[in-house]
Short mmCIF file of C-alpha atoms in Angstrom, two decimals:
data_model
loop_
_atom_site.label_atom_id
_atom_site.label_comp_id
_atom_site.label_asym_id
_atom_site.label_seq_id
_atom_site.Cartn_x
_atom_site.Cartn_y
_atom_site.Cartn_z
CA UNK Z 23 131.71 -74.76 69.39
CA UNK Z 24 128.85 -74.00 67.06
CA UNK Z 25 127.22 -75.16 63.86
CA UNK Z 26 125.79 -72.94 61.13
CA UNK Z 27 124.57 -73.91 57.66
CA UNK Z 28 123.50 -71.87 54.66
CA UNK Z 29 121.64 -73.43 51.73
CA UNK Z 30 121.18 -71.54 48.45
CA UNK Z 31 118.64 -73.18 46.13
CA UNK Z 32 116.72 -72.03 43.07
CA UNK Z 33 113.85 -70.71 45.22
CA UNK Z 34 116.02 -68.79 47.66
CA UNK Z 35 118.13 -68.92 50.79
CA UNK Z 36 117.95 -70.83 54.08
CA UNK Z 37 120.24 -69.91 57.00
CA UNK Z 38 120.30 -71.87 60.27
CA UNK Z 39 122.51 -71.40 63.35
CA UNK Z 40 122.62 -72.79 66.85
CA UNK Z 41 123.13 -70.51 69.87
CA UNK Z 42 125.35 -72.49 72.21
CA UNK Z 43 128.68 -71.20 73.42
CA UNK Z 44 130.64 -72.72 76.26
CA UNK Z 45 133.94 -72.68 78.09
CA UNK Z 46 133.41 -76.13 79.60
CA UNK Z 47 130.74 -78.61 80.55
CA UNK Z 48 129.72 -76.48 83.55
CA UNK Z 49 129.78 -73.13 81.73
CA UNK Z 50 127.22 -73.18 78.92
CA UNK Z 51 125.62 -70.00 77.62
CA UNK Z 52 123.31 -68.92 74.80
CA UNK Z 53 124.15 -66.17 72.32
CA UNK Z 54 122.53 -65.28 69.00
CA UNK Z 55 124.85 -66.13 66.12
CA UNK Z 56 122.49 -65.36 63.24
CA UNK Z 57 122.11 -61.64 62.54
CA UNK Z 58 119.92 -59.81 60.04
CA UNK Z 59 120.68 -56.60 58.14
CA UNK Z 60 117.58 -55.69 56.18
CA UNK Z 61 115.66 -52.87 54.54
CA UNK Z 62 112.46 -54.56 53.29
CA UNK Z 63 112.15 -54.36 49.53
CA UNK Z 64 115.68 -52.95 49.16
CA UNK Z 65 118.05 -55.50 50.69
CA UNK Z 66 118.08 -58.45 53.05
CA UNK Z 67 121.28 -60.01 54.39
CA UNK Z 68 121.88 -62.71 56.98
CA UNK Z 69 125.18 -63.20 58.79
CA UNK Z 70 125.98 -66.35 60.82
CA UNK Z 71 129.14 -66.55 62.93
CA UNK Z 72 131.44 -69.17 64.40
CA UNK Z 73 134.63 -68.85 66.42
CA UNK Z 74 135.80 -66.61 69.24
CA UNK Z 75 132.69 -64.88 70.59
CA UNK Z 76 134.42 -61.59 71.43
CA UNK Z 77 135.76 -61.37 67.88
CA UNK Z 78 132.47 -62.20 66.17
CA UNK Z 79 130.59 -59.68 68.31
CA UNK Z 80 133.18 -57.01 67.53
CA UNK Z 81 132.89 -57.69 63.79
CA UNK Z 82 129.07 -57.56 63.86
CA UNK Z 83 129.12 -54.32 65.86
CA UNK Z 84 131.61 -52.77 63.46
CA UNK Z 85 129.46 -53.70 60.48
CA UNK Z 86 126.53 -51.90 62.12
CA UNK Z 87 128.47 -48.81 63.23
CA UNK Z 88 130.75 -48.55 60.20
CA UNK Z 89 134.09 -49.73 58.84
CA UNK Z 90 136.47 -47.00 57.74
CA UNK Z 91 137.19 -46.84 54.04
CA UNK Z 92 141.01 -46.60 53.76
CA UNK Z 93 140.76 -44.41 50.65
CA UNK Z 94 138.06 -41.92 51.67
CA UNK Z 95 138.03 -42.19 55.47
CA UNK Z 96 134.24 -42.55 55.40
CA UNK Z 97 132.47 -45.11 57.56
CA UNK Z 98 130.73 -47.82 55.54
CA UNK Z 99 128.07 -50.26 56.74
CA UNK Z 100 126.29 -53.18 55.14
CA UNK Z 101 123.33 -50.91 54.50
CA UNK Z 102 125.32 -48.89 51.96
CA UNK Z 103 127.02 -51.77 50.11
CA UNK Z 104 125.96 -51.68 46.43
CA UNK Z 105 126.30 -55.45 45.82
CA UNK Z 106 126.58 -58.66 47.83
CA UNK Z 107 130.17 -59.05 46.63
CA UNK Z 108 131.09 -55.59 47.94
CA UNK Z 109 129.26 -56.39 51.19
CA UNK Z 110 131.34 -59.57 51.60
CA UNK Z 111 134.50 -57.50 51.01
CA UNK Z 112 133.35 -55.11 53.74
CA UNK Z 113 132.98 -58.00 56.20
CA UNK Z 114 136.50 -59.12 55.30
CA UNK Z 115 137.80 -55.61 56.04
CA UNK Z 116 135.97 -55.61 59.38
CA UNK Z 117 137.60 -58.93 60.33
CA UNK Z 118 141.04 -57.63 59.44
CA UNK Z 119 140.39 -54.39 61.36
CA UNK Z 120 139.37 -56.30 64.50
CA UNK Z 121 142.44 -58.52 64.10
CA UNK Z 122 144.68 -55.45 63.97
CA UNK Z 123 143.06 -53.96 67.09
CA UNK Z 124 143.13 -57.18 69.12
CA UNK Z 125 146.39 -58.74 67.88
CA UNK Z 126 148.56 -57.64 70.81
CA UNK Z 127 146.15 -58.95 73.42
CA UNK Z 128 145.63 -62.26 71.62
CA UNK Z 129 149.36 -62.81 71.24
CA UNK Z 130 150.02 -61.96 74.89
CA UNK Z 131 147.40 -64.48 76.00
CA UNK Z 132 148.58 -67.01 73.41
CA UNK Z 133 145.10 -67.21 71.89
CA UNK Z 134 144.32 -68.06 68.28
CA UNK Z 135 142.32 -65.58 66.22
CA UNK Z 136 139.57 -67.93 65.06
CA UNK Z 137 136.46 -66.65 63.32
CA UNK Z 138 134.37 -67.52 60.28
CA UNK Z 139 131.09 -66.29 58.84
CA UNK Z 140 128.33 -67.37 56.49
CA UNK Z 141 126.89 -64.38 54.67
CA UNK Z 142 123.90 -64.60 52.35
CA UNK Z 143 121.15 -62.48 50.88
CA UNK Z 144 120.20 -60.16 48.05
CA UNK Z 145 120.54 -56.44 47.33
CA UNK Z 146 117.99 -54.89 44.96
CA UNK Z 147 117.81 -56.61 41.59
CA UNK Z 148 121.27 -58.09 42.03
CA UNK Z 149 121.89 -61.82 42.27
CA UNK Z 150 121.26 -63.71 45.50
CA UNK Z 151 124.55 -64.86 46.96
CA UNK Z 152 125.93 -67.01 49.79
CA UNK Z 153 129.54 -66.67 50.95
CA UNK Z 154 131.83 -68.28 53.50
CA UNK Z 155 134.23 -65.70 54.94
CA UNK Z 156 137.42 -66.85 56.65
CA UNK Z 157 139.46 -65.40 59.51
CA UNK Z 158 141.87 -63.79 57.02
CA UNK Z 159 138.96 -61.85 55.50
CA UNK Z 160 138.99 -63.77 52.22
CA UNK Z 161 135.88 -65.64 51.08
CA UNK Z 162 134.38 -68.18 48.70
CA UNK Z 163 130.94 -68.24 47.04
CA UNK Z 164 128.35 -71.00 47.07
CA UNK Z 165 127.67 -72.53 43.63
CA UNK Z 166 124.89 -74.57 42.04
CA UNK Z 167 127.14 -77.64 42.07
CA UNK Z 168 127.56 -77.38 45.86
CA UNK Z 169 124.50 -75.40 47.06
CA UNK Z 170 125.35 -75.25 50.75
CA UNK Z 171 128.10 -73.97 53.03
CA UNK Z 172 128.85 -74.80 56.68
CA UNK Z 173 130.93 -73.35 59.50
CA UNK Z 174 131.73 -74.64 62.96
CA UNK Z 175 131.23 -78.31 63.82
CA UNK Z 176 130.19 -79.29 60.30
CA UNK Z 177 131.29 -82.90 59.87
CA UNK Z 178 128.28 -84.58 61.48
CA UNK Z 179 125.70 -82.65 59.47
CA UNK Z 180 127.41 -82.79 56.09
CA UNK Z 181 126.45 -86.34 54.94
CA UNK Z 182 122.71 -85.66 54.91
CA UNK Z 183 123.25 -82.40 53.00
CA UNK Z 184 125.48 -84.15 50.46
CA UNK Z 185 122.83 -86.78 49.79
CA UNK Z 186 119.63 -84.76 49.95
CA UNK Z 187 120.23 -81.16 48.77
CA UNK Z 188 120.59 -79.97 45.18
CA UNK Z 189 120.07 -76.56 43.60
CA UNK Z 190 116.59 -77.72 42.51
CA UNK Z 191 115.50 -78.71 46.03
CA UNK Z 192 112.32 -76.86 47.08
CA UNK Z 193 113.16 -74.21 49.67
CA UNK Z 194 111.16 -75.69 52.57
CA UNK Z 195 112.55 -79.15 51.82
CA UNK Z 196 115.97 -77.49 52.06
CA UNK Z 197 114.96 -76.07 55.44
CA UNK Z 198 113.82 -79.53 56.60
CA UNK Z 199 117.09 -81.16 55.54
CA UNK Z 200 119.03 -78.34 57.19
CA UNK Z 201 117.21 -79.00 60.46
CA UNK Z 202 117.99 -82.72 60.19
CA UNK Z 203 121.62 -81.70 59.67
CA UNK Z 204 121.44 -79.60 62.84
CA UNK Z 205 119.86 -82.48 64.78
CA UNK Z 206 122.54 -84.92 63.59
CA UNK Z 207 125.21 -82.52 64.84
CA UNK Z 208 123.50 -81.96 68.20
CA UNK Z 209 123.31 -85.73 68.80
CA UNK Z 210 127.04 -86.12 68.25
CA UNK Z 211 128.42 -82.94 69.84
CA UNK Z 212 127.31 -81.34 73.10
CA UNK Z 213 128.88 -78.07 71.98
CA UNK Z 214 125.94 -77.53 69.59
CA UNK Z 215 122.47 -77.04 71.03
CA UNK Z 216 119.11 -75.31 71.20
CA UNK Z 217 117.75 -72.72 70.69
CA UNK Z 218 118.14 -72.74 66.91
CA UNK Z 219 117.67 -69.57 64.84
CA UNK Z 220 116.60 -69.79 61.21
CA UNK Z 221 115.83 -67.46 58.31
CA UNK Z 222 114.16 -68.14 54.95
CA UNK Z 223 114.46 -65.59 52.13
CA UNK Z 224 112.76 -66.17 48.80
CA UNK Z 225 114.75 -65.09 45.76
CA UNK Z 226 113.75 -61.75 44.24
CA UNK Z 227 111.73 -60.45 47.21
CA UNK Z 228 114.35 -58.68 49.36
CA UNK Z 229 112.52 -59.50 52.56
CA UNK Z 230 112.47 -62.37 55.05
CA UNK Z 231 109.71 -64.94 54.55
CA UNK Z 232 110.45 -66.68 57.86
CA UNK Z 233 112.42 -65.58 60.92
CA UNK Z 234 112.06 -68.14 63.69
CA UNK Z 235 113.72 -69.47 66.85
CA UNK Z 236 113.30 -73.15 67.76
CA UNK Z 237 113.20 -73.51 71.53
CA UNK Z 238 113.52 -76.70 73.55
CA UNK Z 239 110.34 -78.73 73.43
CA UNK Z 240 109.01 -77.29 70.16
CA UNK Z 241 106.60 -79.95 68.78
CA UNK Z 242 107.70 -79.84 65.13
CA UNK Z 243 111.42 -80.14 65.85
CA UNK Z 244 110.80 -82.92 68.38
CA UNK Z 245 108.68 -84.78 65.79
CA UNK Z 246 111.34 -84.27 63.10
CA UNK Z 247 114.00 -85.77 65.38
CA UNK Z 248 111.85 -88.81 66.24
CA UNK Z 249 110.79 -89.42 62.63
CA UNK Z 250 114.37 -89.17 61.35
CA UNK Z 251 115.63 -91.61 63.98
CA UNK Z 252 112.81 -94.04 63.14
CA UNK Z 253 113.48 -93.70 59.41
CA UNK Z 254 117.18 -94.51 59.88
CA UNK Z 255 116.35 -97.59 61.96
CA UNK Z 256 113.84 -98.76 59.35
CA UNK Z 257 116.31 -98.16 56.51
CA UNK Z 258 119.14 -100.20 57.99
CA UNK Z 259 116.75 -103.04 58.87
CA UNK Z 260 115.47 -103.12 55.28
CA UNK Z 261 118.96 -103.54 53.84
CA UNK Z 262 120.06 -107.21 53.51
CA UNK Z 263 122.76 -108.39 55.89
CA UNK Z 264 126.30 -108.49 54.45
CA UNK Z 265 127.13 -111.81 52.73
CA UNK Z 266 130.32 -112.15 54.78
CA UNK Z 267 131.27 -114.55 57.54
CA UNK Z 268 131.12 -118.32 57.90
CA UNK Z 269 128.76 -120.21 55.57
CA UNK Z 270 125.49 -121.51 56.95
CA UNK Z 271 125.86 -124.86 58.61
CA UNK Z 272 124.32 -127.79 56.78
#
């Protein structure tokens, strides 16, 4: 299991992903799930993955080495894509290509082909975009009305995003809320855990403003977790008790 979130606000893009992958409680490993494809000043793209690890690694490798264009036979990578939309289409083609290669083995082992990606960034003067790409290779775009997308174990982290993030949210406030969303998920699901990788890209710059990995014991993240827990306890204590139940005795 994993949890990745992308937030696209007026100021720019925040991408956050955990690194935990496991085949059981006694077989827990760490793998990077947030990948960068960047040429500073020209393009910057972040790709976060969830699902079968062998499939996601194959897709990422194919995007780096090249996906064959069915019309020209040329190999295309994310570094040549002219727009973010065309880049998202290329990722979809890579997913379908890996599915075609691995289908026989997956069917023989009775395994499901499960994979999804968050893909965000900006190419040149084009618009900044954030997409969710499904296992079929199709995708949807993030909008101002719903300025975040999630993949993996998303249900625990969604309520805080719904309540606290809008398109006008300042970019580092969006990062803070995203980290609270990650913490909420980690507290409820052992399949999501540290280290956490994050990227911040300011709109119109075509380069990363922050690339960071949060390791266990990092002071800021520990403080954020403690403050959020304390704030929740204080909030529920400040709310009046429900007016239900037996009346007060005379």
